[in-house]
């Protein structure tokens, strides 16, 4: 099944033109092919899940989008403009922000100082004062009362939320979330789900989300892209993806209820 929107296509599902397009991306390290001809798009106000087994190429895909790696073939476009291989800081300033699988907060800085980094070094076209944008981002993720707490003194859940706030303070068009639920308990997972929905619903920011908690992905995402051994094997609405035989065999093992 490949029912999703290919890169470069115009969306007709109410999300409008694609904000992010990954088109025919391939990359190898030495003789190991990590991504092969991968393509998908993320539309305006859309939450797209990116799932697959360990080693499927999900984090590498994020690193290609944010220009940590340059692909051997293919392109990445942001709002129609080619950004392949541009400096990571430029890509952030022009609308792509991300979090990391292993939390990368500045441990000896306060929550507000951490988020100010995103506000100052993010979108250079953003209006208003950086501190105001930082405080707004902290409020959106529910950390307004933690503004003066050092990151080192915060729980894992709150540091994950802090990373999201820092990304949002950059005023992005799209946020890439790399396993934001890793290590969280059920209550914290529900809190994270609420925040991810607020990113789209209240900020109008689209989300590309890597996650191993498939039930969360299926309950929140508008569309799901599945990678296996570096290739896209499915792209479509959650209900279609969980019933796809290729996805079941490669990743799910059995249909998700």
Short mmCIF file of C-alpha atoms in Angstrom, two decimals:
data_model
loop_
_atom_site.label_atom_id
_atom_site.label_comp_id
_atom_site.label_asym_id
_atom_site.label_seq_id
_atom_site.Cartn_x
_atom_site.Cartn_y
_atom_site.Cartn_z
CA UNK A 1 0.00 0.00 0.00
CA UNK A 2 1.34 3.40 -0.96
CA UNK A 3 -1.73 5.55 -0.55
CA UNK A 4 0.02 8.61 0.86
CA UNK A 5 1.08 11.78 -0.86
CA UNK A 6 4.27 11.58 -2.83
CA UNK A 7 6.79 14.39 -2.58
CA UNK A 8 5.86 17.30 -4.75
CA UNK A 9 2.17 16.45 -4.89
CA UNK A 10 -0.50 18.92 -4.00
CA UNK A 11 -2.62 17.77 -1.06
CA UNK A 12 -6.38 17.67 -1.50
CA UNK A 13 -7.38 16.65 2.02
CA UNK A 14 -7.74 20.11 3.52
CA UNK A 15 -4.09 20.44 4.53
CA UNK A 16 -3.10 22.43 1.43
CA UNK A 17 0.35 22.30 -0.13
CA UNK A 18 3.11 20.34 1.56
CA UNK A 19 5.23 22.16 4.13
CA UNK A 20 7.97 19.51 4.03
CA UNK A 21 8.80 17.24 1.10
CA UNK A 22 11.29 14.40 1.12
CA UNK A 23 11.85 13.28 -2.48
CA UNK A 24 13.76 10.18 -3.54
CA UNK A 25 16.27 10.36 -0.68
CA UNK A 26 19.01 7.73 -0.56
CA UNK A 27 22.05 7.58 1.69
CA UNK A 28 24.67 4.96 2.45
CA UNK A 29 27.47 4.79 4.99
CA UNK A 30 30.29 2.82 3.46
CA UNK A 31 28.60 -0.12 1.78
CA UNK A 32 25.54 -0.01 4.01
CA UNK A 33 22.43 1.48 2.39
CA UNK A 34 20.49 3.21 5.17
CA UNK A 35 17.79 4.96 3.09
CA UNK A 36 16.76 3.99 -0.44
CA UNK A 37 14.54 6.24 -2.56
CA UNK A 38 12.48 7.46 0.40
CA UNK A 39 9.80 10.02 -0.34
CA UNK A 40 6.86 11.50 1.56
CA UNK A 41 5.30 14.86 2.38
CA UNK A 42 3.89 16.62 5.44
CA UNK A 43 1.02 19.01 4.83
CA UNK A 44 -0.04 22.13 6.68
CA UNK A 45 -1.56 21.44 10.12
CA UNK A 46 -0.81 17.74 9.72
CA UNK A 47 0.65 15.30 12.25
CA UNK A 48 2.53 12.52 10.48
CA UNK A 49 3.99 9.51 12.25
CA UNK A 50 7.22 7.90 11.05
CA UNK A 51 7.51 4.34 12.34
CA UNK A 52 9.41 1.13 11.68
CA UNK A 53 11.73 -1.40 13.29
CA UNK A 54 15.02 -0.42 14.91
CA UNK A 55 17.52 0.30 12.16
CA UNK A 56 14.81 1.14 9.62
CA UNK A 57 16.36 4.57 8.96
CA UNK A 58 14.01 6.86 10.91
CA UNK A 59 16.65 8.89 12.76
CA UNK A 60 18.80 9.02 9.63
CA UNK A 61 15.82 10.50 7.82
CA UNK A 62 15.57 13.20 10.49
CA UNK A 63 19.29 13.87 10.15
CA UNK A 64 18.96 14.26 6.38
CA UNK A 65 16.03 16.67 6.76
CA UNK A 66 17.98 18.81 9.26
CA UNK A 67 21.19 18.55 7.20
CA UNK A 68 23.25 16.67 9.77
CA UNK A 69 23.77 14.28 6.84
CA UNK A 70 23.75 15.12 3.15
CA UNK A 71 21.96 12.48 1.05
CA UNK A 72 23.66 10.68 -1.82
CA UNK A 73 20.55 11.24 -3.92
CA UNK A 74 17.22 13.02 -3.60
CA UNK A 75 16.06 16.33 -2.18
CA UNK A 76 14.41 17.90 0.85
CA UNK A 77 12.14 20.91 0.29
CA UNK A 78 10.64 23.30 2.79
CA UNK A 79 7.56 25.13 1.50
CA UNK A 80 8.74 24.34 -2.02
CA UNK A 81 12.31 25.59 -1.54
CA UNK A 82 15.17 23.12 -1.79
CA UNK A 83 17.07 22.94 1.50
CA UNK A 84 19.16 19.83 0.82
CA UNK A 85 22.65 20.17 2.29
CA UNK A 86 22.19 23.70 3.63
CA UNK A 87 23.65 24.49 7.05
CA UNK A 88 21.60 23.11 9.95
CA UNK A 89 21.35 26.55 11.57
CA UNK A 90 19.95 28.01 8.34
CA UNK A 91 17.37 25.24 8.16
CA UNK A 92 16.32 25.97 11.75
CA UNK A 93 16.07 29.70 11.09
CA UNK A 94 13.84 29.07 8.10
CA UNK A 95 11.32 26.79 9.74
CA UNK A 96 12.51 23.29 10.77
CA UNK A 97 12.99 22.59 14.49
CA UNK A 98 13.58 19.25 16.18
CA UNK A 99 13.99 17.34 19.40
CA UNK A 100 16.32 14.41 20.03
CA UNK A 101 15.90 10.80 21.10
CA UNK A 102 18.48 11.40 23.85
CA UNK A 103 17.45 14.64 25.57
CA UNK A 104 19.82 17.52 24.82
CA UNK A 105 18.93 20.24 27.28
CA UNK A 106 21.50 22.62 28.74
CA UNK A 107 21.65 21.14 32.20
CA UNK A 108 23.02 24.15 34.13
CA UNK A 109 20.68 26.62 32.50
CA UNK A 110 17.16 27.34 33.67
CA UNK A 111 14.12 26.26 31.72
CA UNK A 112 13.61 29.80 30.47
CA UNK A 113 17.26 30.11 29.42
CA UNK A 114 17.04 26.82 27.54
CA UNK A 115 13.99 27.95 25.62
CA UNK A 116 15.51 31.38 24.99
CA UNK A 117 18.16 29.61 22.91
CA UNK A 118 15.45 28.54 20.50
CA UNK A 119 13.84 31.98 20.55
CA UNK A 120 17.10 33.80 19.80
CA UNK A 121 18.63 31.41 17.27
CA UNK A 122 15.47 30.23 15.55
CA UNK A 123 13.28 31.97 12.96
CA UNK A 124 14.90 35.31 12.22
CA UNK A 125 11.60 36.58 10.80
CA UNK A 126 9.66 35.98 14.03
CA UNK A 127 8.06 39.03 15.57
CA UNK A 128 7.99 40.05 19.22
CA UNK A 129 10.60 39.76 21.94
CA UNK A 130 12.50 36.46 22.27
CA UNK A 131 11.64 36.27 25.99
CA UNK A 132 7.94 36.59 25.23
CA UNK A 133 8.15 33.79 22.66
CA UNK A 134 10.06 31.64 25.15
CA UNK A 135 7.48 32.18 27.90
CA UNK A 136 4.66 31.40 25.49
CA UNK A 137 6.35 28.14 24.51
CA UNK A 138 6.86 27.15 28.15
CA UNK A 139 3.19 27.83 28.82
CA UNK A 140 2.07 25.72 25.87
CA UNK A 141 3.93 22.63 27.14
CA UNK A 142 2.81 23.22 30.74
CA UNK A 143 6.15 24.34 32.19
CA UNK A 144 5.41 27.99 32.96
CA UNK A 145 5.90 27.35 36.68
CA UNK A 146 9.30 25.73 35.99
CA UNK A 147 10.84 28.74 34.24
CA UNK A 148 13.52 29.32 36.91
CA UNK A 149 14.36 25.67 37.56
CA UNK A 150 17.64 24.31 36.21
CA UNK A 151 17.19 21.59 33.62
CA UNK A 152 19.37 19.26 35.71
CA UNK A 153 16.74 19.41 38.47
CA UNK A 154 13.83 18.52 36.19
CA UNK A 155 12.28 15.10 35.58
CA UNK A 156 12.90 13.28 32.29
CA UNK A 157 9.33 14.02 31.24
CA UNK A 158 9.73 17.74 31.89
CA UNK A 159 13.09 17.84 30.09
CA UNK A 160 11.43 16.25 27.07
CA UNK A 161 8.72 18.92 27.23
CA UNK A 162 11.45 21.53 27.64
CA UNK A 163 13.05 20.39 24.38
CA UNK A 164 9.71 20.77 22.64
CA UNK A 165 9.29 24.26 24.10
CA UNK A 166 12.77 25.20 22.85
CA UNK A 167 11.84 23.95 19.38
CA UNK A 168 8.55 25.88 19.40
CA UNK A 169 10.27 29.09 20.52
CA UNK A 170 12.16 28.99 17.22
CA UNK A 171 8.79 29.70 15.53
CA UNK A 172 9.04 26.74 13.11
CA UNK A 173 6.76 25.69 10.30
CA UNK A 174 7.36 22.05 11.23
CA UNK A 175 8.64 20.28 14.34
CA UNK A 176 10.44 16.94 14.14
CA UNK A 177 9.88 14.91 17.31
CA UNK A 178 12.30 12.01 17.87
CA UNK A 179 10.72 9.53 20.30
CA UNK A 180 9.41 12.13 22.78
CA UNK A 181 7.67 9.40 24.81
CA UNK A 182 10.74 7.24 25.45
CA UNK A 183 11.04 6.50 29.17
CA UNK A 184 7.73 8.10 30.13
CA UNK A 185 5.02 6.53 32.30
CA UNK A 186 1.36 6.28 31.18
CA UNK A 187 0.35 9.59 32.80
CA UNK A 188 3.29 11.40 31.25
CA UNK A 189 2.51 9.83 27.87
CA UNK A 190 -1.02 11.27 27.99
CA UNK A 191 0.43 14.67 28.86
CA UNK A 192 2.79 14.43 25.88
CA UNK A 193 -0.05 13.46 23.55
CA UNK A 194 -1.98 16.55 24.66
CA UNK A 195 1.05 18.75 23.98
CA UNK A 196 1.58 17.30 20.50
CA UNK A 197 -2.04 18.02 19.65
CA UNK A 198 -1.71 21.58 20.97
CA UNK A 199 1.33 22.18 18.75
CA UNK A 200 -0.90 21.66 15.73
CA UNK A 201 -4.22 22.93 17.03
CA UNK A 202 -3.02 26.09 18.81
CA UNK A 203 0.14 26.96 16.88
CA UNK A 204 -0.75 25.64 13.45
CA UNK A 205 2.62 23.90 13.32
CA UNK A 206 2.81 20.56 11.52
CA UNK A 207 4.58 17.63 13.15
CA UNK A 208 6.72 14.74 11.89
CA UNK A 209 6.93 12.28 14.76
CA UNK A 210 9.14 9.22 15.23
CA UNK A 211 7.81 6.94 17.94
CA UNK A 212 7.83 3.29 19.01
CA UNK A 213 4.59 3.61 21.01
CA UNK A 214 2.43 2.64 18.07
CA UNK A 215 -0.90 3.00 19.87
CA UNK A 216 -0.10 6.68 20.52
CA UNK A 217 0.90 7.22 16.89
CA UNK A 218 -2.28 5.60 15.62
CA UNK A 219 -4.55 7.59 17.93
CA UNK A 220 -3.05 11.01 17.14
CA UNK A 221 -1.60 11.06 13.62
CA UNK A 222 -3.43 12.05 10.47
CA UNK A 223 -1.13 9.85 8.44
CA UNK A 224 1.61 7.29 9.09
CA UNK A 225 4.73 6.56 7.04
CA UNK A 226 6.42 3.20 7.62
CA UNK A 227 10.09 2.45 6.90
CA UNK A 228 11.67 -0.99 6.82
CA UNK A 229 15.33 -1.59 6.00
CA UNK A 230 15.61 1.94 4.66
CA UNK A 231 12.66 1.75 2.29
CA UNK A 232 9.15 3.17 2.58
CA UNK A 233 6.70 0.29 2.71
CA UNK A 234 3.50 2.18 3.57
CA UNK A 235 2.12 5.71 3.69
CA UNK A 236 -1.49 6.44 4.54
CA UNK A 237 -4.17 6.89 7.21
CA UNK A 238 -3.54 4.94 10.45
CA UNK A 239 -6.41 2.52 9.89
CA UNK A 240 -5.04 1.51 6.50
CA UNK A 241 -1.45 1.24 7.72
CA UNK A 242 -2.22 -1.09 10.65
CA UNK A 243 -4.09 -3.42 8.30
CA UNK A 244 -1.30 -3.48 5.71
CA UNK A 245 0.20 -6.97 5.46
CA UNK A 246 3.71 -5.62 4.76
CA UNK A 247 3.60 -3.47 7.88
CA UNK A 248 2.28 -6.32 10.03
CA UNK A 249 5.04 -8.65 8.85
CA UNK A 250 7.85 -6.09 9.11
CA UNK A 251 6.94 -4.31 12.32
CA UNK A 252 3.61 -4.76 14.09
CA UNK A 253 3.49 -8.54 14.31
CA UNK A 254 -0.27 -8.35 14.63
CA UNK A 255 -2.91 -5.70 13.85
CA UNK A 256 -3.20 -2.89 16.40
CA UNK A 257 -6.64 -2.84 18.03
#
